[in-house]
Amino acid sequence: MDSVLQNDSVGQFKKRVFSGVQPSGGLTLGNYLGAIKRFVQMQDDDYETIYCVVDLHAITVWQNPKVLRQNTRELAAFFIASGLDPSKSTLFTQSAVPEHAQLGWVFNCVARMGWMQRMTQFKDKAGKNAQNASLGLFGYPALMAADILAYHATHVPVGDDQKQHLELTRDIAIKFNHDYEVNFFPVTEPVIGGPAARVMSLRDGTKKMSKSDPSDLSRINMTDDADMIANKIRKAKTDQHALPSEPEGLEGRAEAQNLVSIYAALADESIESVLRDVGGRQFSDFKPMLVERATEVLSPISNKMNLIMKDIPELDKILDNGASKAKSIAEPILQKTFDIIGMR
Ligand code: AQP
């Protein structure tokens, strides 16, 4: 059993990646560039990779059951269409591995109210109506810690908006290890960075691009076709100045910064190298280049996703196999946790 428990006698943990995305519908270019594209890159590096459709997180806000089931499969299909290879990465749905919720409960008892009350995402999502938000939405970050630590994951690729939740995951691991005088849970490293760590709204460069923004023009959805992408980028807010030749010239120009960052992430280039090519050009020249890049990247993914969605039994088989693999890692870790905390 100890070999799957990761922590050897000197407290070193094997390099293991975990991350998840909610099947709350309408995946955006932000989700893809900030998270999923990087999941695929890490799969091809020297890591064991585990990726999850986090349906238990999705129900922290109301989900229509039929739509949730469809969104869950579409998101799994989207992962595969983006390059995630089920023979290299473990891919599964969170609710199929009950250890997440069980360890989540333990972490509810480790996390402090004061820590949870500082979470800005709860404040943003609950808004003015916090009294009416679900208890699950408030406790979400403790379940997220369980998602990660049930696998003793050492690295978590996420967008910049998840930074605070990952700090909480580290605090939970440290407090658990300290309280029970063990070196059992790793102190996970967030993997955040690159030009698309925070993709911003096309209508307001100071706001995150998000599935739940009321304006569809604020985001590129991964299922948008070439015409929709062209229309949204044409209407994207900009300023009247030409593009600079160096990154310093983007300071104070949130919308220009955003469009150049999106281009750089889509083209796998640095912002410096993009600006070397486009510095001095007007947005009227740059926007069509961005449309072309975005279409080039998104079209093959959505075509492949549609194909995968034609064979639901095969997709379900992939998810079932993934859940068995995930459970074989999480179950002994949960049992050891129960043992440490004194469950008989
Ligand atoms: N705009 C973004 N830029 C970079 N990364 C992003 N992510 C989300 N938006 C951006 C990253 O995508 C991963 C999955 O996110 P999630 O499904 O957990 O939901 P979220 O962070 O709540 O995403 P949304 O689109 O903003 O949904 P709503 O509108 O419901 O709040 C995470 O790694 C996240 O960082």
Coordinates of C-alpha atoms and ligand atoms in Angstrom, one line a residue:
M1 CA 0.0 0.0 0.0
D2 CA 2.8 2.5 0.8
S3 CA 4.0 2.6 -2.8
V4 CA 0.8 4.4 -3.9
L5 CA 0.9 6.7 -0.9
Q6 CA 3.7 8.7 -2.6
N7 CA 5.4 9.9 0.6
D8 CA 8.7 8.0 1.0
S9 CA 10.7 8.1 4.2
V10 CA 12.3 11.5 3.4
G11 CA 9.0 13.1 2.6
Q12 CA 9.5 13.4 -1.1
F13 CA 6.5 13.2 -3.4
K14 CA 6.4 11.9 -6.9
K15 CA 5.6 14.6 -9.6
R16 CA 1.9 14.2 -10.1
V17 CA -0.5 16.7 -11.7
F18 CA -4.2 17.1 -10.9
S19 CA -6.6 19.7 -12.3
G20 CA -10.3 20.0 -13.1
V21 CA -12.9 22.0 -14.9
Q22 CA -16.5 22.4 -14.1
P23 CA -19.1 21.1 -16.5
S24 CA -21.1 24.3 -16.1
G25 CA -21.5 24.8 -19.9
G26 CA -20.1 27.1 -22.5
L27 CA -16.4 26.6 -22.2
T28 CA -14.5 29.8 -23.1
L29 CA -11.2 30.5 -24.7
G30 CA -10.1 31.5 -21.2
N31 CA -10.7 28.0 -19.9
Y32 CA -8.8 26.6 -22.9
L33 CA -5.8 28.8 -22.9
G34 CA -5.5 29.2 -19.1
A35 CA -6.1 25.6 -18.2
I36 CA -6.9 22.8 -20.7
K37 CA -4.1 23.6 -23.3
R38 CA -1.6 23.5 -20.4
F39 CA -3.1 20.1 -19.2
V40 CA -2.2 18.7 -22.6
Q41 CA 1.4 20.2 -22.4
M42 CA 2.0 18.7 -19.0
Q43 CA 0.7 15.3 -20.1
D44 CA 3.7 15.2 -22.6
D45 CA 6.2 16.3 -19.9
D46 CA 7.6 14.3 -17.1
Y47 CA 4.5 14.1 -14.9
E48 CA 1.8 11.6 -14.1
T49 CA -1.4 13.5 -15.1
I50 CA -4.9 13.2 -13.7
Y51 CA -7.7 15.4 -15.0
C52 CA -11.3 15.6 -13.8
V53 CA -14.7 16.9 -14.9
V54 CA -15.7 18.4 -11.5
D55 CA -19.4 17.9 -11.5
L56 CA -19.7 18.2 -7.7
H57 CA -18.4 21.7 -8.0
A58 CA -20.8 22.5 -10.8
I59 CA -23.9 21.9 -8.5
T60 CA -22.8 24.6 -6.1
V61 CA -25.0 26.7 -8.3
W62 CA -28.2 25.4 -9.8
Q63 CA -27.8 23.0 -12.8
N64 CA -30.6 21.4 -14.8
P65 CA -30.0 17.7 -14.5
K66 CA -30.4 16.9 -18.2
V67 CA -28.1 19.8 -19.2
L68 CA -25.5 18.8 -16.5
R69 CA -25.3 15.3 -17.9
Q70 CA -24.8 16.6 -21.4
N71 CA -22.3 19.3 -20.3
T72 CA -20.3 16.6 -18.4
R73 CA -19.9 14.5 -21.5
E74 CA -19.2 17.5 -23.7
L75 CA -16.4 18.7 -21.4
A76 CA -14.8 15.2 -21.4
A77 CA -15.1 15.1 -25.2
F78 CA -13.6 18.6 -25.3
F79 CA -10.6 17.5 -23.2
I80 CA -9.9 14.7 -25.6
A81 CA -10.5 16.8 -28.7
S82 CA -7.9 19.3 -27.3
G83 CA -5.3 16.6 -27.2
L84 CA -5.7 14.9 -23.9
D85 CA -4.9 11.2 -24.4
P86 CA -6.7 8.8 -22.1
S87 CA -3.9 6.3 -22.5
K88 CA -1.5 8.9 -21.1
S89 CA -3.7 10.8 -18.7
T90 CA -6.4 9.7 -16.2
L91 CA -9.7 11.3 -17.2
F92 CA -12.9 10.9 -15.1
T93 CA -15.8 12.6 -13.5
Q94 CA -15.5 13.7 -9.8
S95 CA -18.8 12.1 -8.7
A96 CA -17.6 8.7 -9.8
V97 CA -14.9 8.7 -7.2
P98 CA -16.6 9.2 -3.8
E99 CA -13.2 9.7 -2.0
H100 CA -13.3 13.3 -3.2
A101 CA -16.4 14.1 -1.1
Q102 CA -15.2 12.0 1.8
L103 CA -11.8 13.7 2.0
G104 CA -13.6 17.0 1.4
W105 CA -15.5 16.5 4.6
V106 CA -12.3 15.9 6.5
F107 CA -10.9 19.1 5.1
N108 CA -14.1 21.0 6.1
C109 CA -13.0 20.1 9.6
V110 CA -9.4 21.3 9.0
A111 CA -10.1 24.6 7.2
R112 CA -11.0 27.6 9.4
M113 CA -14.0 29.8 8.9
G114 CA -11.7 32.8 8.7
W115 CA -9.8 31.3 5.8
M116 CA -13.0 30.6 3.9
Q117 CA -14.4 34.0 4.5
R118 CA -11.4 35.6 2.8
M119 CA -12.1 33.7 -0.5
T120 CA -12.8 36.4 -3.1
Q121 CA -14.4 34.0 -5.6
F122 CA -17.2 33.2 -3.2
K123 CA -17.7 37.0 -2.7
D124 CA -17.8 37.5 -6.5
K125 CA -20.0 34.6 -7.2
A126 CA -22.4 35.0 -4.3
G127 CA -22.6 38.7 -5.0
K128 CA -25.0 40.8 -2.9
N129 CA -27.2 37.7 -2.3
A130 CA -24.7 35.7 -0.1
Q131 CA -27.4 34.7 2.3
N132 CA -29.1 32.8 -0.5
A133 CA -25.9 31.1 -1.9
S134 CA -25.5 27.4 -1.3
L135 CA -23.3 26.2 1.6
G136 CA -21.5 24.2 -1.1
L137 CA -20.5 27.4 -2.9
F138 CA -18.9 28.6 0.4
G139 CA -17.2 25.3 1.1
Y140 CA -16.0 24.7 -2.5
P141 CA -12.3 25.5 -1.9
A142 CA -12.1 22.7 0.8
L143 CA -13.5 20.2 -1.7
M144 CA -11.0 21.5 -4.3
A145 CA -8.2 20.8 -1.8
A146 CA -9.6 17.3 -1.4
D147 CA -9.7 16.8 -5.2
I148 CA -6.0 17.7 -5.4
L149 CA -4.7 16.0 -2.2
A150 CA -6.7 12.8 -2.7
Y151 CA -4.0 12.1 -5.3
H152 CA -1.1 13.6 -3.4
A153 CA -0.8 15.9 -6.5
T154 CA 2.3 18.0 -6.4
H155 CA 1.5 20.4 -9.3
V156 CA -1.8 22.0 -10.3
P157 CA -2.1 23.9 -13.6
V158 CA -4.9 26.5 -13.3
G159 CA -5.7 30.0 -14.5
D160 CA -4.7 33.0 -12.3
D161 CA -8.2 33.3 -10.8
Q162 CA -7.6 30.0 -8.9
K163 CA -4.5 31.2 -7.1
Q164 CA -6.2 31.9 -3.8
H165 CA -7.9 28.5 -3.7
L166 CA -4.5 26.8 -4.2
E167 CA -3.0 28.8 -1.4
L168 CA -5.9 27.5 0.8
T169 CA -5.0 23.9 -0.4
R170 CA -1.5 24.5 0.8
D171 CA -2.7 25.9 4.1
I172 CA -5.0 22.8 4.6
A173 CA -2.1 20.4 3.9
I174 CA 0.2 22.2 6.2
K175 CA -2.3 22.4 9.0
F176 CA -3.3 18.7 8.6
N177 CA 0.4 17.7 8.7
H178 CA 1.1 19.9 11.6
D179 CA -2.0 18.9 13.7
Y180 CA -1.4 15.2 13.3
E181 CA 2.4 15.4 13.3
V182 CA 2.8 13.7 9.9
N183 CA 4.3 14.5 6.6
F184 CA 1.4 13.0 4.7
F185 CA 0.0 15.6 2.3
P186 CA 2.3 17.4 -0.1
V187 CA 2.3 21.2 -0.2
T188 CA 1.1 21.6 -3.8
E189 CA 2.8 23.9 -6.3
P190 CA 0.4 26.0 -8.4
V191 CA 1.4 26.1 -12.1
I192 CA 0.1 29.5 -13.3
G193 CA 1.7 31.6 -16.0
G194 CA 2.2 32.2 -19.6
P195 CA 0.5 35.0 -21.6
A196 CA -3.0 33.6 -21.0
A197 CA -2.9 33.0 -17.3
R198 CA -5.9 35.5 -17.1
V199 CA -7.7 36.0 -20.4
M200 CA -9.9 39.1 -20.1
S201 CA -13.3 40.0 -21.4
L202 CA -13.4 41.3 -25.0
R203 CA -15.7 44.1 -23.8
D204 CA -13.8 45.2 -20.7
G205 CA -10.1 44.4 -20.4
T206 CA -10.3 44.7 -16.6
K207 CA -12.8 41.8 -16.2
K208 CA -12.0 38.1 -16.5
M209 CA -13.4 36.3 -19.6
S210 CA -16.0 34.1 -18.0
K211 CA -18.8 31.7 -19.0
S212 CA -21.3 33.5 -16.8
D213 CA -20.8 37.0 -18.2
P214 CA -24.3 38.1 -19.3
S215 CA -22.8 39.4 -22.6
D216 CA -21.9 36.7 -25.1
L217 CA -19.8 39.3 -27.0
S218 CA -17.5 39.4 -23.9
R219 CA -16.1 35.9 -24.6
I220 CA -15.1 33.5 -27.3
N221 CA -16.9 30.2 -26.7
M222 CA -15.0 27.1 -27.8
T223 CA -18.0 26.1 -29.9
D224 CA -18.2 29.5 -31.8
D225 CA -17.8 29.1 -35.5
A226 CA -15.5 31.2 -37.7
D227 CA -18.2 33.9 -38.3
M228 CA -19.0 34.3 -34.7
I229 CA -15.3 34.5 -33.7
A230 CA -14.8 37.1 -36.5
N231 CA -17.8 39.1 -35.3
K232 CA -16.7 39.1 -31.6
I233 CA -13.1 40.1 -32.4
R234 CA -14.3 42.8 -34.8
K235 CA -16.4 44.2 -32.0
A236 CA -13.8 43.7 -29.2
K237 CA -13.0 46.9 -27.4
T238 CA -9.7 48.5 -28.2
D239 CA -8.1 52.0 -28.1
Q240 CA -7.2 54.3 -31.0
H241 CA -3.4 53.9 -30.8
A242 CA -1.2 51.6 -32.9
L243 CA 0.3 48.5 -31.4
P244 CA 3.6 49.1 -29.6
S245 CA 6.8 47.2 -30.5
E246 CA 7.7 46.3 -26.9
P247 CA 5.6 45.0 -24.0
E248 CA 6.1 48.2 -21.9
G249 CA 4.0 50.0 -24.5
L250 CA 1.0 47.8 -23.5
E251 CA 1.0 49.2 -19.9
G252 CA -2.3 51.0 -19.1
R253 CA -3.9 49.5 -22.2
A254 CA -5.8 46.6 -20.8
E255 CA -7.7 45.7 -24.0
A256 CA -4.6 45.9 -26.2
Q257 CA -2.7 43.8 -23.7
N258 CA -5.5 41.2 -23.7
L259 CA -5.7 40.8 -27.5
V260 CA -2.0 40.5 -27.9
S261 CA -1.8 38.0 -25.0
I262 CA -4.5 35.9 -26.6
Y263 CA -2.7 36.0 -29.9
A264 CA 0.6 35.0 -28.2
A265 CA -1.0 32.1 -26.4
L266 CA -2.8 30.8 -29.5
A267 CA 0.4 31.1 -31.6
D268 CA 2.7 29.6 -28.8
E269 CA 4.8 32.7 -29.0
S270 CA 6.0 35.2 -26.4
I271 CA 4.4 38.7 -26.2
E272 CA 7.8 40.1 -27.1
S273 CA 8.0 38.1 -30.3
V274 CA 4.4 39.0 -31.3
L275 CA 5.0 42.7 -30.8
R276 CA 8.2 42.5 -32.9
D277 CA 6.0 41.4 -35.8
V278 CA 3.0 43.6 -35.3
G279 CA 4.4 46.7 -33.6
G280 CA 3.3 49.9 -35.4
R281 CA 0.1 48.2 -36.9
Q282 CA -3.4 49.4 -36.3
F283 CA -6.1 47.2 -34.7
S284 CA -7.8 47.1 -38.1
D285 CA -4.8 45.1 -39.3
F286 CA -4.2 43.1 -36.2
K287 CA -7.8 41.9 -35.6
P288 CA -8.1 39.9 -38.8
M289 CA -4.8 38.2 -37.9
L290 CA -6.2 37.3 -34.5
V291 CA -9.4 35.9 -36.1
E292 CA -7.4 33.7 -38.4
R293 CA -5.3 32.3 -35.5
A294 CA -8.3 31.7 -33.3
T295 CA -10.2 30.0 -36.1
E296 CA -7.2 27.8 -37.0
V297 CA -7.0 26.6 -33.4
L298 CA -10.6 26.3 -32.4
S299 CA -12.2 24.8 -35.6
P300 CA -10.4 21.4 -35.5
I301 CA -11.1 21.1 -31.7
S302 CA -14.8 21.7 -32.1
N303 CA -15.0 19.3 -35.2
K304 CA -13.2 16.6 -33.2
M305 CA -15.5 17.2 -30.2
N306 CA -18.6 16.7 -32.4
L307 CA -17.2 13.4 -33.6
I308 CA -16.4 12.2 -30.1
M309 CA -20.0 13.1 -29.0
K310 CA -21.3 10.7 -31.7
D311 CA -20.0 7.7 -29.7
I312 CA -21.3 8.2 -26.2
P313 CA -20.7 4.5 -25.1
E314 CA -17.1 4.8 -26.0
L315 CA -16.8 8.1 -24.2
D316 CA -18.5 6.6 -21.1
K317 CA -16.1 3.7 -21.2
I318 CA -13.1 6.1 -21.2
L319 CA -14.6 7.9 -18.2
D320 CA -15.3 4.6 -16.3
N321 CA -11.8 3.4 -16.9
G322 CA -10.4 6.7 -15.7
A323 CA -12.6 6.5 -12.6
S324 CA -11.2 3.1 -11.7
K325 CA -7.7 4.3 -12.2
A326 CA -8.3 7.4 -10.1
K327 CA -10.0 5.4 -7.3
S328 CA -7.1 3.0 -7.1
I329 CA -4.9 6.0 -6.1
A330 CA -7.4 7.9 -4.0
E331 CA -8.8 5.0 -2.0
P332 CA -5.6 4.1 -0.1
I333 CA -4.8 7.8 0.5
L334 CA -8.3 8.3 2.0
Q335 CA -7.9 5.1 4.1
K336 CA -4.5 6.3 5.4
T337 CA -6.1 9.7 6.2
F338 CA -8.8 8.0 8.2
D339 CA -6.1 6.0 10.0
I340 CA -4.1 9.1 10.9
I341 CA -7.2 10.9 12.3
G342 CA -8.3 8.0 14.3
M343 CA -11.2 6.4 12.5
R344 CA -11.3 2.8 13.5
Ligands
AQP1 N1 -10.5 34.0 -18.2 C1 -9.7 33.0 -17.9 N2 -8.4 33.1 -18.1 C2 -7.5 32.0 -17.8 N3 -7.9 30.9 -17.2 C3 -9.3 30.8 -16.9 N4 -10.0 29.9 -16.3 C4 -11.3 30.3 -16.2 N5 -11.4 31.5 -16.8 C5 -10.2 31.9 -17.2 C6 -9.4 28.6 -15.8 O1 -10.2 27.6 -16.3 C7 -10.2 26.5 -15.3 C8 -11.6 25.9 -15.1 O2 -12.4 26.9 -14.6 P1 -13.7 26.4 -13.9 O3 -14.5 25.5 -14.7 O4 -13.4 25.9 -12.5 O5 -14.6 27.7 -13.7 P2 -14.2 29.2 -13.4 O6 -12.8 29.5 -13.0 O7 -15.3 29.7 -12.5 O8 -14.4 29.6 -14.9 P3 -15.4 30.7 -15.5 O9 -15.4 30.5 -17.0 O10 -15.1 32.0 -15.0 O11 -16.8 30.3 -15.0 P4 -17.9 31.1 -14.2 O12 -18.3 32.2 -15.2 O13 -18.9 30.2 -13.8 O14 -17.2 31.7 -13.1 C9 -9.6 27.0 -14.1 O15 -8.2 26.6 -14.0 C10 -9.6 28.5 -14.2 O16 -8.5 29.1 -13.6

